[in-house]
XYZ file of C-alpha atoms in Angstrom:
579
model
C -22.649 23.947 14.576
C -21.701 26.601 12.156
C -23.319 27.257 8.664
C -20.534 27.165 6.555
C -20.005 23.518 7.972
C -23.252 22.351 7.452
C -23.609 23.917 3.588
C -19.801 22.409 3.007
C -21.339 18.834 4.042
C -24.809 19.126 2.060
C -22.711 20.369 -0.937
C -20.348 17.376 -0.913
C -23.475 15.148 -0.478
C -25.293 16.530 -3.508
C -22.045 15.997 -5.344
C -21.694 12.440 -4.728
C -25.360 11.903 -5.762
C -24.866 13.788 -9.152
C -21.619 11.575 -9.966
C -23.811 8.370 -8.884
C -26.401 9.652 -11.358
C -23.823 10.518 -13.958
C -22.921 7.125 -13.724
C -25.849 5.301 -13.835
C -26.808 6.760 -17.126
C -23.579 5.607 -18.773
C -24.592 3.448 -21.839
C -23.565 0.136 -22.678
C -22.107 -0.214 -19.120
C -20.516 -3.758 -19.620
C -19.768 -3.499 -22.841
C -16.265 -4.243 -21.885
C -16.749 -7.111 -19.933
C -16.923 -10.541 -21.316
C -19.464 -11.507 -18.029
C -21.449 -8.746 -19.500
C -22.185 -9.776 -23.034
C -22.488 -13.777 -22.130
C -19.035 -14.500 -21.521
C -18.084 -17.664 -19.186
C -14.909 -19.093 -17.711
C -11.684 -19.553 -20.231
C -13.859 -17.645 -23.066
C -11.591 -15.142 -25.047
C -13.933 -12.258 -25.977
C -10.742 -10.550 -28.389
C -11.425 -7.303 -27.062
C -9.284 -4.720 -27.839
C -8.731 -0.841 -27.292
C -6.781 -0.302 -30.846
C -10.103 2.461 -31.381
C -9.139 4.649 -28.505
C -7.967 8.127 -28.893
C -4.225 9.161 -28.454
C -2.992 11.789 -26.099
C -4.177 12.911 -22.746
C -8.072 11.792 -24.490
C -6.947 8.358 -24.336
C -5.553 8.609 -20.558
C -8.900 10.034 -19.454
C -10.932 7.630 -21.462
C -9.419 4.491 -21.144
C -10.312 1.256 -19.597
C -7.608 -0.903 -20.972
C -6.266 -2.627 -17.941
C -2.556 -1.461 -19.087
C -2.951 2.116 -18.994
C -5.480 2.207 -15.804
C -2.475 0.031 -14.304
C 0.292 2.926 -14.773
C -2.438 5.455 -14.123
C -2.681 4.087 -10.487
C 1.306 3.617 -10.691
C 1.784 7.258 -11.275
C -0.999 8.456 -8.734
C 0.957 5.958 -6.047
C 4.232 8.124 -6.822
C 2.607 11.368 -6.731
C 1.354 10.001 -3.099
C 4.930 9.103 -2.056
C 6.727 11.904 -2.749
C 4.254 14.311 -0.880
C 3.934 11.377 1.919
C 7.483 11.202 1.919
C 8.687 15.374 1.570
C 5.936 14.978 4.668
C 8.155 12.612 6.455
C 11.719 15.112 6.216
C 9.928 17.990 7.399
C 8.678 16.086 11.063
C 12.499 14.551 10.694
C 14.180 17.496 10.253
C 11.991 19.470 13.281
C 12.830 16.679 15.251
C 16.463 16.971 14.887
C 16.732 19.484 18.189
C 13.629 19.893 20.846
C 12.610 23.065 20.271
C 10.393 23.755 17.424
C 12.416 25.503 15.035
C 10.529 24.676 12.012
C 7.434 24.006 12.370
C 5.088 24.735 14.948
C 2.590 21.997 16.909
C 0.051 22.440 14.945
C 1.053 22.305 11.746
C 3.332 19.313 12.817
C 0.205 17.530 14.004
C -1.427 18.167 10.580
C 1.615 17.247 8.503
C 1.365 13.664 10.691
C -1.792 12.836 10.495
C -1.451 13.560 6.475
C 1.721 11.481 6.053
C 0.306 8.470 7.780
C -3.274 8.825 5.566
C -1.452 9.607 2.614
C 0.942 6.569 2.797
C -1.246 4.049 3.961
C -4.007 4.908 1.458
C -2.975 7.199 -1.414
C 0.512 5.016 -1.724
C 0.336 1.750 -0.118
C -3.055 0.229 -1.773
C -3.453 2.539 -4.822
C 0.383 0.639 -5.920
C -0.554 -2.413 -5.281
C -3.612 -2.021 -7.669
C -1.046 -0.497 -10.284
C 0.401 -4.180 -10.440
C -2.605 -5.612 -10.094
C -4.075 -4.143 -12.893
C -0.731 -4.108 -15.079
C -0.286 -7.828 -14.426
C -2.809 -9.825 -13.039
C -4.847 -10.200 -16.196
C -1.602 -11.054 -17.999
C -0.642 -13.803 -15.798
C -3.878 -15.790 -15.898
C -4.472 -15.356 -19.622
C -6.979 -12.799 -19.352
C -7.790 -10.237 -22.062
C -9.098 -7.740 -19.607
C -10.305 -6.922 -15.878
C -14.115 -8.306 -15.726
C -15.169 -5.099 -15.695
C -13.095 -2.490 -17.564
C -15.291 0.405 -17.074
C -16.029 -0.050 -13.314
C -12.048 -0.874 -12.965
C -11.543 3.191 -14.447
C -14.219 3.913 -11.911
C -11.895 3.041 -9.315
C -9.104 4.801 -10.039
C -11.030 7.755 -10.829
C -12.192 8.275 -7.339
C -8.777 8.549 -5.977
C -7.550 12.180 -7.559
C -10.696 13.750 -5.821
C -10.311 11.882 -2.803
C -6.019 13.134 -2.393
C -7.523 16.304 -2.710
C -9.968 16.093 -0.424
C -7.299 14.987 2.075
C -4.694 17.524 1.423
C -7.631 20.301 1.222
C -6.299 21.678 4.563
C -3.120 22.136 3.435
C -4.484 24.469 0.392
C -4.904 28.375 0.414
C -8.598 27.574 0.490
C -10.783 30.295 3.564
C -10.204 29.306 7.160
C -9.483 25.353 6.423
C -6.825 23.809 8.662
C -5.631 20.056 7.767
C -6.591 17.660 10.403
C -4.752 17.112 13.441
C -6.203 13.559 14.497
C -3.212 11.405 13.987
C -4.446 8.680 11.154
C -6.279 6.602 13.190
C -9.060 9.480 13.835
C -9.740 8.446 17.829
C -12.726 9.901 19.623
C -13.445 12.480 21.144
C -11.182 14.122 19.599
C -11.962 13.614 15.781
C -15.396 14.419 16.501
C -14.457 17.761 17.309
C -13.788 18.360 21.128
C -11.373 20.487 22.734
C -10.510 23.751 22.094
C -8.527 22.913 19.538
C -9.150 23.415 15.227
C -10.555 19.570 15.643
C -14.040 21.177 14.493
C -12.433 22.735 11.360
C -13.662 21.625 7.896
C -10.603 20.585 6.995
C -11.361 17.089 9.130
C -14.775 16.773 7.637
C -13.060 17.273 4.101
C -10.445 14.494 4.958
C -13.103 11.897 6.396
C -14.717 12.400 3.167
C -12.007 11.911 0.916
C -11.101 8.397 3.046
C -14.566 7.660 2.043
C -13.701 8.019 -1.200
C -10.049 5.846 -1.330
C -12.425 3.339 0.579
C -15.278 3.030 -2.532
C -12.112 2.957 -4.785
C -10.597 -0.269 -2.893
C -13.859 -1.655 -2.401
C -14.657 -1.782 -6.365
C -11.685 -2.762 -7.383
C -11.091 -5.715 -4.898
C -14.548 -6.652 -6.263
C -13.002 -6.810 -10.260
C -10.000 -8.709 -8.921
C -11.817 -11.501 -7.805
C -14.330 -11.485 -10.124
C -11.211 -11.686 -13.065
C -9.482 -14.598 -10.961
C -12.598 -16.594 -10.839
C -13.779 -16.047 -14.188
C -10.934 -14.802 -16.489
C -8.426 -17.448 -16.040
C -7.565 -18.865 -19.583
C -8.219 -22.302 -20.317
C -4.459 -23.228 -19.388
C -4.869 -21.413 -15.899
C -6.105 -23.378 -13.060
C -6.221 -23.301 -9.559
C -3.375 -25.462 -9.276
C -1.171 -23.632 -11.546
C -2.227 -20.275 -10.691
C 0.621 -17.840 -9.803
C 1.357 -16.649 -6.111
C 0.877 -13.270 -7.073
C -2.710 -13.680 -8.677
C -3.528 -15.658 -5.177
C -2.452 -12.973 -2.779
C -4.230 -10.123 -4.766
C -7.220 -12.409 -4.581
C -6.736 -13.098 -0.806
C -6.356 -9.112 -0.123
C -9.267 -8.457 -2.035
C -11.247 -10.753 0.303
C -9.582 -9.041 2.704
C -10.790 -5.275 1.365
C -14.525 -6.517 1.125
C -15.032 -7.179 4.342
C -12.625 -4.666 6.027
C -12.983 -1.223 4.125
C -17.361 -1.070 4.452
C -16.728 -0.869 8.044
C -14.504 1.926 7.932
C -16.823 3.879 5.537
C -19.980 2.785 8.113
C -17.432 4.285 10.930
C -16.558 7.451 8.968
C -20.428 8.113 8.023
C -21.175 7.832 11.611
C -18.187 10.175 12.701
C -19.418 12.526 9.987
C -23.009 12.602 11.240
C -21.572 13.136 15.298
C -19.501 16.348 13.624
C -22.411 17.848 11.646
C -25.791 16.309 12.522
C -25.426 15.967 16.840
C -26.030 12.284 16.503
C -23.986 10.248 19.771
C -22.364 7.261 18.088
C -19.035 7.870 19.422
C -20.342 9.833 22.850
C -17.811 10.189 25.736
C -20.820 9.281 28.272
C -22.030 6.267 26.290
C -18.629 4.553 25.797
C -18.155 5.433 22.268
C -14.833 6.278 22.464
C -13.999 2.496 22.908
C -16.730 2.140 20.179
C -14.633 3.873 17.914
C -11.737 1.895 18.559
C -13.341 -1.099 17.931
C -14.485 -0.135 14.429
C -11.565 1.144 13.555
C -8.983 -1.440 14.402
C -11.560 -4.225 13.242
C -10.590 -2.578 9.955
C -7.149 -1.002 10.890
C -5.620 -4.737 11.206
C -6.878 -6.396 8.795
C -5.474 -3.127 6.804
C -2.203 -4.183 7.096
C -2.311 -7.908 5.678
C -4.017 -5.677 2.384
C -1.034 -3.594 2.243
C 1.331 -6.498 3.035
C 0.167 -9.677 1.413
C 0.437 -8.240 -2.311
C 4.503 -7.477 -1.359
C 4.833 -10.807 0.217
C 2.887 -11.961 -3.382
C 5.384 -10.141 -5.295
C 8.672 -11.089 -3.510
C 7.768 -14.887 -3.972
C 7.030 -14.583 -7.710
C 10.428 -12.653 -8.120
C 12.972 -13.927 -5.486
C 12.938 -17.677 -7.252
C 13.358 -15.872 -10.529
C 16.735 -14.716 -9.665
C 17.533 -17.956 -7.701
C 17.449 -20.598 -10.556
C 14.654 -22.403 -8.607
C 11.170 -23.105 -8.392
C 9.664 -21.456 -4.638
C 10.155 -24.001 -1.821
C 6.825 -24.930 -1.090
C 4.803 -23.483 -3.187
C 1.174 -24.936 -1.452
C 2.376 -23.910 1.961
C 2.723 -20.539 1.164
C -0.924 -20.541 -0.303
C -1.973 -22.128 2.703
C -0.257 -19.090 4.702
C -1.569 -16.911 2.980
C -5.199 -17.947 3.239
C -4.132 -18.244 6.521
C -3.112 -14.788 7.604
C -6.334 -13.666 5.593
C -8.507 -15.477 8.415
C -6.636 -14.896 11.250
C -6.281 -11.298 10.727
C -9.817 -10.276 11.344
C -9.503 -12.021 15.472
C -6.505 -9.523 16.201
C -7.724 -5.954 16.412
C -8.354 -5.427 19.982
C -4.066 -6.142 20.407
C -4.297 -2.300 19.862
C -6.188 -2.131 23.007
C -4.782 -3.458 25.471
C -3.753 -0.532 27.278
C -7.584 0.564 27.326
C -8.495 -1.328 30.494
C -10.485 -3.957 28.756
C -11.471 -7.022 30.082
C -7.924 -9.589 30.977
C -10.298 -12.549 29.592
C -10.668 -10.481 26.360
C -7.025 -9.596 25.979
C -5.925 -12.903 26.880
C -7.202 -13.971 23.694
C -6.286 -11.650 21.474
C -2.995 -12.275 22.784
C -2.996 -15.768 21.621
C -4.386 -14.673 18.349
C -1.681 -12.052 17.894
C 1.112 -14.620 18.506
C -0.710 -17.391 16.772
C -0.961 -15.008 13.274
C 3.039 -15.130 13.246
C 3.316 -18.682 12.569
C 1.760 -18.418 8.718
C 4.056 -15.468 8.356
C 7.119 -17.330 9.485
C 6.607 -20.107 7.387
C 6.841 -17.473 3.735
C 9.773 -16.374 5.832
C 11.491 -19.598 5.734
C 10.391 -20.633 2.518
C 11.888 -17.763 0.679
C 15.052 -18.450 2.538
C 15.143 -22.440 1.538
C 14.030 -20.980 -2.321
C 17.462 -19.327 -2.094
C 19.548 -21.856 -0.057
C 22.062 -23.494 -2.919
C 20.122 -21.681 -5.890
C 22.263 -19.982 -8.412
C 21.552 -16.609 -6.433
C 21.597 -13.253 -9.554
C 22.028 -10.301 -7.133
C 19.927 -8.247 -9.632
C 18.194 -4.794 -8.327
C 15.040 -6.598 -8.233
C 16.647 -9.429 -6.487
C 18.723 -6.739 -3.665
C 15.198 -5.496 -2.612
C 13.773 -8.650 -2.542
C 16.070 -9.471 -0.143
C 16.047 -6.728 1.476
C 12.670 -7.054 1.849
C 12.878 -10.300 3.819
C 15.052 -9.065 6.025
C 13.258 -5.646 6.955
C 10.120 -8.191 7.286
C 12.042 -10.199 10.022
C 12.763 -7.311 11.972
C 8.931 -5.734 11.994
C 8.007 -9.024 12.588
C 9.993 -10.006 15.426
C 9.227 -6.134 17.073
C 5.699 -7.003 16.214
C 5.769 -10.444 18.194
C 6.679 -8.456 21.463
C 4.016 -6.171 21.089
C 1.701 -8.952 20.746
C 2.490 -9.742 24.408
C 0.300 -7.935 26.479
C 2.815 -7.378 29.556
C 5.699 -5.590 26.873
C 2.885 -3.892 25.076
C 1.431 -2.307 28.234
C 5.268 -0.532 28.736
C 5.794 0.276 24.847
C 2.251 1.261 23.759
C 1.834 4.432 22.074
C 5.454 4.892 21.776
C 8.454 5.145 19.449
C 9.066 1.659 19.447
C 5.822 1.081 17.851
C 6.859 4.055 15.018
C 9.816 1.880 14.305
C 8.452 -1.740 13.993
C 5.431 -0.385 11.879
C 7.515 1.594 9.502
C 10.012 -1.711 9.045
C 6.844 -3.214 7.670
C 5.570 -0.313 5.969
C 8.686 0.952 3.830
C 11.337 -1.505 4.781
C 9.085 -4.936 3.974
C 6.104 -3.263 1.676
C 7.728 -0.609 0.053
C 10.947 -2.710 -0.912
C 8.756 -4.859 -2.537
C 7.011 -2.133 -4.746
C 10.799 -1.303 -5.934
C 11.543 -5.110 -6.635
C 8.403 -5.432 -8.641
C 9.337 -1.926 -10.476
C 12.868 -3.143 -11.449
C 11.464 -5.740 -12.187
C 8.694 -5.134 -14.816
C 10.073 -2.109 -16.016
C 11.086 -3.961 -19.324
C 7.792 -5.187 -19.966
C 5.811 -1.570 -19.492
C 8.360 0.158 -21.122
C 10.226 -1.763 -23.388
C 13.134 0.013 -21.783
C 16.154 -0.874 -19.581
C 16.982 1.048 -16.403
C 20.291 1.848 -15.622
C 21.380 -0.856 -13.570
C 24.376 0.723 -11.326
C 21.778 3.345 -10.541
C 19.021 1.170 -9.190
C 22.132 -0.400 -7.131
C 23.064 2.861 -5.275
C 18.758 3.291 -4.578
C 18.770 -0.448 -3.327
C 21.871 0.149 -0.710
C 20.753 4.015 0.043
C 17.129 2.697 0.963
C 18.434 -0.249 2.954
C 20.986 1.655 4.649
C 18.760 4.682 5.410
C 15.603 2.494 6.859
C 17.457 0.454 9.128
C 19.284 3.277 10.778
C 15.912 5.302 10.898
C 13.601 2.740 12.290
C 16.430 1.272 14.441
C 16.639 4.718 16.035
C 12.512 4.665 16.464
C 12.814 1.734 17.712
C 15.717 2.633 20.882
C 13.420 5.482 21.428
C 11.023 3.641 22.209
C 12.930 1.461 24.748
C 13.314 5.228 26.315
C 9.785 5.743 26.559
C 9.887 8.288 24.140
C 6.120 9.037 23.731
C 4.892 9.117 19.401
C 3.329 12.003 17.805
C 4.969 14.703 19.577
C 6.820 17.885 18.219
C 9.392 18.064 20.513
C 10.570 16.010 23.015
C 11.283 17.936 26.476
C 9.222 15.806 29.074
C 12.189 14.565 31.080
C 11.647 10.895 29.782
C 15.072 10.500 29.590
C 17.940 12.451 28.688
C 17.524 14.915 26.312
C 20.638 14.365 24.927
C 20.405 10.960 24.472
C 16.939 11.633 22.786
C 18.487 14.487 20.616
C 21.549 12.142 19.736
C 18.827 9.033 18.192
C 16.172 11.871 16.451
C 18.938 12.858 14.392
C 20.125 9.685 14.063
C 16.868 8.844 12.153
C 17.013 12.073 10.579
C 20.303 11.431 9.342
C 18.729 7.917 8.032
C 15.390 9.449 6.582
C 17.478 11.830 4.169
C 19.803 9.297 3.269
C 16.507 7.603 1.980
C 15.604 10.776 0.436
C 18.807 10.557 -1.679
C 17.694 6.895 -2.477
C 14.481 8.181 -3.747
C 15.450 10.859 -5.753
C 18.084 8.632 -7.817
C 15.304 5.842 -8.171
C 12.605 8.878 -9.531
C 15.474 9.787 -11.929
C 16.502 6.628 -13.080
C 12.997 5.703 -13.894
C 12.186 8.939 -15.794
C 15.386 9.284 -17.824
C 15.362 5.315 -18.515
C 11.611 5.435 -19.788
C 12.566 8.163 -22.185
C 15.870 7.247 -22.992
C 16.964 4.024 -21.855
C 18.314 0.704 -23.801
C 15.545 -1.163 -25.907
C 14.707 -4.298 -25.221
C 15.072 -6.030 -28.108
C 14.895 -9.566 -26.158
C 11.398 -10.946 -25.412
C 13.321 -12.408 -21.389
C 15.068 -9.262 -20.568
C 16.061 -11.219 -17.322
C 17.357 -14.732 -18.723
C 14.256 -17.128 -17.315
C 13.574 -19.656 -20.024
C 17.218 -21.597 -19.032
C 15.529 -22.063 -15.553
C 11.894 -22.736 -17.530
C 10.754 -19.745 -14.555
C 9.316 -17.476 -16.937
C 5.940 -16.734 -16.361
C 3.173 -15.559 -18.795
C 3.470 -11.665 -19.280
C 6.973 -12.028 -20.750
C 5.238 -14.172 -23.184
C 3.283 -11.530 -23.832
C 6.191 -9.113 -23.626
C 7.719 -11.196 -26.419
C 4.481 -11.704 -28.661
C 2.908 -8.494 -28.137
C 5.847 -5.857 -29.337
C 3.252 -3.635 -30.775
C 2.203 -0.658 -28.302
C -1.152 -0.108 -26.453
C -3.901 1.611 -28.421
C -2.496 1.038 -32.070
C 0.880 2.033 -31.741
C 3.664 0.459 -34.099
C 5.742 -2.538 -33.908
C 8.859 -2.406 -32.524
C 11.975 -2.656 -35.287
């Protein structure tokens, strides 16, 4: 093992012990939090943040559950544009078989990156932006239970993108990892005679750590505000759909995410310290695997069951009705949270396991489709003969149900161990997991965007605009992941930079990768009108001079944080009242 390696680790480790000692001399830790100073259930403590500094100070300081909410909202943008500038350059190298662009190895790097960064830098760290933003607001809460260790959080995550994305910097002889995002053994551990044992991998299994402590503590504050927070009006009967998902993921994230970081501490110690928990001779390959998708599944539900949250609070909104069903899609919910810990080893089936073994996941895998299928046909009843308001918010909503469908039906067949023994490990598998991942999860982030706008900015976006990014994005993703998803029926293998192996014809294969290339920048379009929209409309846009920007008391659907929209018109930190 070389020195550099070993002095790179130690150094990192005597970091992390100097921020954890920082930390732990931080006085009046709780002072924040109403748990901390004696508060119980339904008690308003009245604290407020009117003494905090203006300017970047108060951005770096702050714990107000507002500002740590955009703060993750503008980290998860930051994420998507580099995940998704990621995405066009594999696109656009893909567009012929021969590697024009970019070469193997930086491909590979640029892959593993865009899945990491996605998944982890965009997916969760957005989800917590409306968590934070919201959640408090819509149980009558005054704050997160614990302000300081909700900053925390969010704090870790800068450090931990960089950490990631270190091999793509001008930084010695650091290469960015090459492992795909799932990190299998032996590989990731550093055999071959590839760059596998280059910092660079070391540096990005750290900085996972990192996203991972970030989740971890703030799932912990989410269900610590739920249970405790709720105002006096606020009970578990009444509690909004949103509030129960986030509290459902955050479950979820506590017992998922330590077993990655256990898994990641273990592959860290095999790279640097000889230790044989993932051994080729010993089986730890499969060990890996194991640990991995034991988190990796339930992983999904986190990123997805916030979305599905979100779509049910706004899709009735904009249908003049109440949701159909409202219990039943708790019950789902909880639900989905169980089942998807008994699913993980669907990932395996093409590993030789035991038939008993995948047998049962099998049933498992098929089983974990009812719960979803029942939000799926309650969201469609919600809208059957409602006084339907094809709103921006409401356009991705829908849309969002009907990417869902698709991912989920694709998803069913994998599920099946016979189909999933022929498509494993190829495109078809690309396509059904990015129909979930940007056409179900990230149409939902844009619903609840249009959607709130208003209330974080006091501003109204330009409404044709967010039209053309609704019908771009919709437009673009199906013919993308369609095109994945043919490929796949080809046998197109994933994760390769070009794609002259004689599966098929080449032309044929050339003909669908630039089909989805042709899709992905038609997304890119999207994107860039939605990033405008929302910058020129935050600093320029309409006021709001109406506390139900969207028309909800008529259909008695408003919910709690446009009352506070309407009450509150003063800005955050002592700003001045609206005229």
């Amino acid at each position: 093992m070389a020195s550099p390696d070993i002095a790179l680790t130690v150094l990192m480790g005597v970091l992390l012990v100097a921020v954890a000692a920082w930390l732990s001399r931080i006085e009046d830790w709780r002072s924040y939090a109403p748990i901390g100073s004696g508060g119980v259930y339904g008690e308003q403590t009245g604290t407020g943040h009117a003494e905090k500094p203006a300017g970047i100070t108060r951005w770096l300081t702050t714990v107000d559950h507002k500002d740590i909410g955009i703060l993750y909202g503008l980290f998860g943008v930051t994420a998507f544009v580099v995940g998704g500038l990621m995405a066009l350059v594999m696109r656009i190298e893909l567009v012929a078989p021969a590697q024009d662009v970019v070469g193997a190895t930086t491909y590979n790097g640029i892959l593993t990156s865009h899945g990491i960064t996605m998944l982890f830098l965009f997916g969760t760290p957005m989800i917590a932006a409306f968590g934070n933003y919201f959640l408090p607001l819509l149980i009558g809460a005054d704050d997160m239970a614990f302000p300081r260790i909700n900053a925390i959080a969010f704090w870790l995550l800068p450090p931990a993108a960089l950490l990631i994305w270190a091999g793509f910097l001008p930084l010695g002889d650091l290469v960015p990892a090459q492992t795909a995002w799932t990190m299998y053994t032996p590989l990731s551990a550093g055999a071959g005679i590839g760059t596998q044992a280059n910092a660079g991998v070391d540096l990005m299994l750290l900085g996972l750590h990192l996203s991972g402590i970030s989740a971890t503590m703030g799932a912990i504050n989410f269900i610590v505000t739920v249970f405790t927070e709720r105002g006096p009006d606020v009970g578990w009967e009444n509690l909004d759909i949103f509030s129960w998902t986030m509290l459902t993921q955050s479950g979820l994230i506590i017992f998922a995410f330590p077993l990655l970081g256990s898994a990641l501490i273990m592959l860290l110690l095999d790279r640097n310290f000889a230790t044989t928990f993932f051994a080729v001779d010993s089986g730890g390959t499969l060990l890996w695997q194991h640990l991995f998708w034991f988190f990796g599944h339930p992983e999904v539900y986190i990123l997805v069951l916030p979305p599905m949250g979100l779509v049910s609070l706004i899709l009735p909104r904009f249908s003049g009705r109440k949701l159909f069903g409202f219990k039943f899609v708790v019950y789902s919910t909880l639900a989905i949270g169980v089942l998807s810990f008994g699913v993980w080893a669907h990932h395996m089936f093409a590993t030789g396991m035991d038939p008993r073994l995948r047998a049962s996941f099998m049933a498992v895998s098929l089983a974990i489709a009812i719960p979803s299928a029942v939000k799926v046909f309650n969201w469609i009843t919600t809208m059957w003969n409602g006084k339907l308001r094809l709103t921006t918010p409401m356009l991705f909503s829908i849309g969002f149900v009907q990417n869902f469908i698709i991912g989920g039906v694709t998803g069913v067949f994998l599920a099946a161990v016979p189909v999933d023994l022929i498509l494993h490990d190829t495109y078809y598998v690309v396509g059904h997991f990015h129909f979930i991942v940007f056409g179900a999860i990230g149409f939902a982030l844009f619903s609840a965007v249009y959607y709130w706008f208003p209330a974080i900015t006091g501003r109204m976006y330009q409404r044709r605009l967010g039209k053309w990014h609704f019908w771009l994005s919709i437009i673009g993703s199906n013919v993308t992941f369609l095109a994945m998803i043919l490929l796949g029926y080809l046998g197109h293998p994933r994760r390769y930079a070009t794609y002259e192996f004689g599966v098929a014809s080449v032309d044929l294969l050339t003909l669908l990768h630039q089909a989805a290339t042709l899709g992905a920048l038609i997304m890119a379009v999207g994107a860039i009108i939605w990033v405008w929209n929302m910058v020129q409309s935050a600093r320029e846009g309409p006021r709001v001079t109406d506390g139900d920007p969207w028309d909800l008391k008529e259909s008695g659907l408003r919910t709690k944080e446009w009352e506070w929209f309407e009450n509150e018109r003063i800005a955050t930190d002592g700003g001045e009242e609206e005229e």
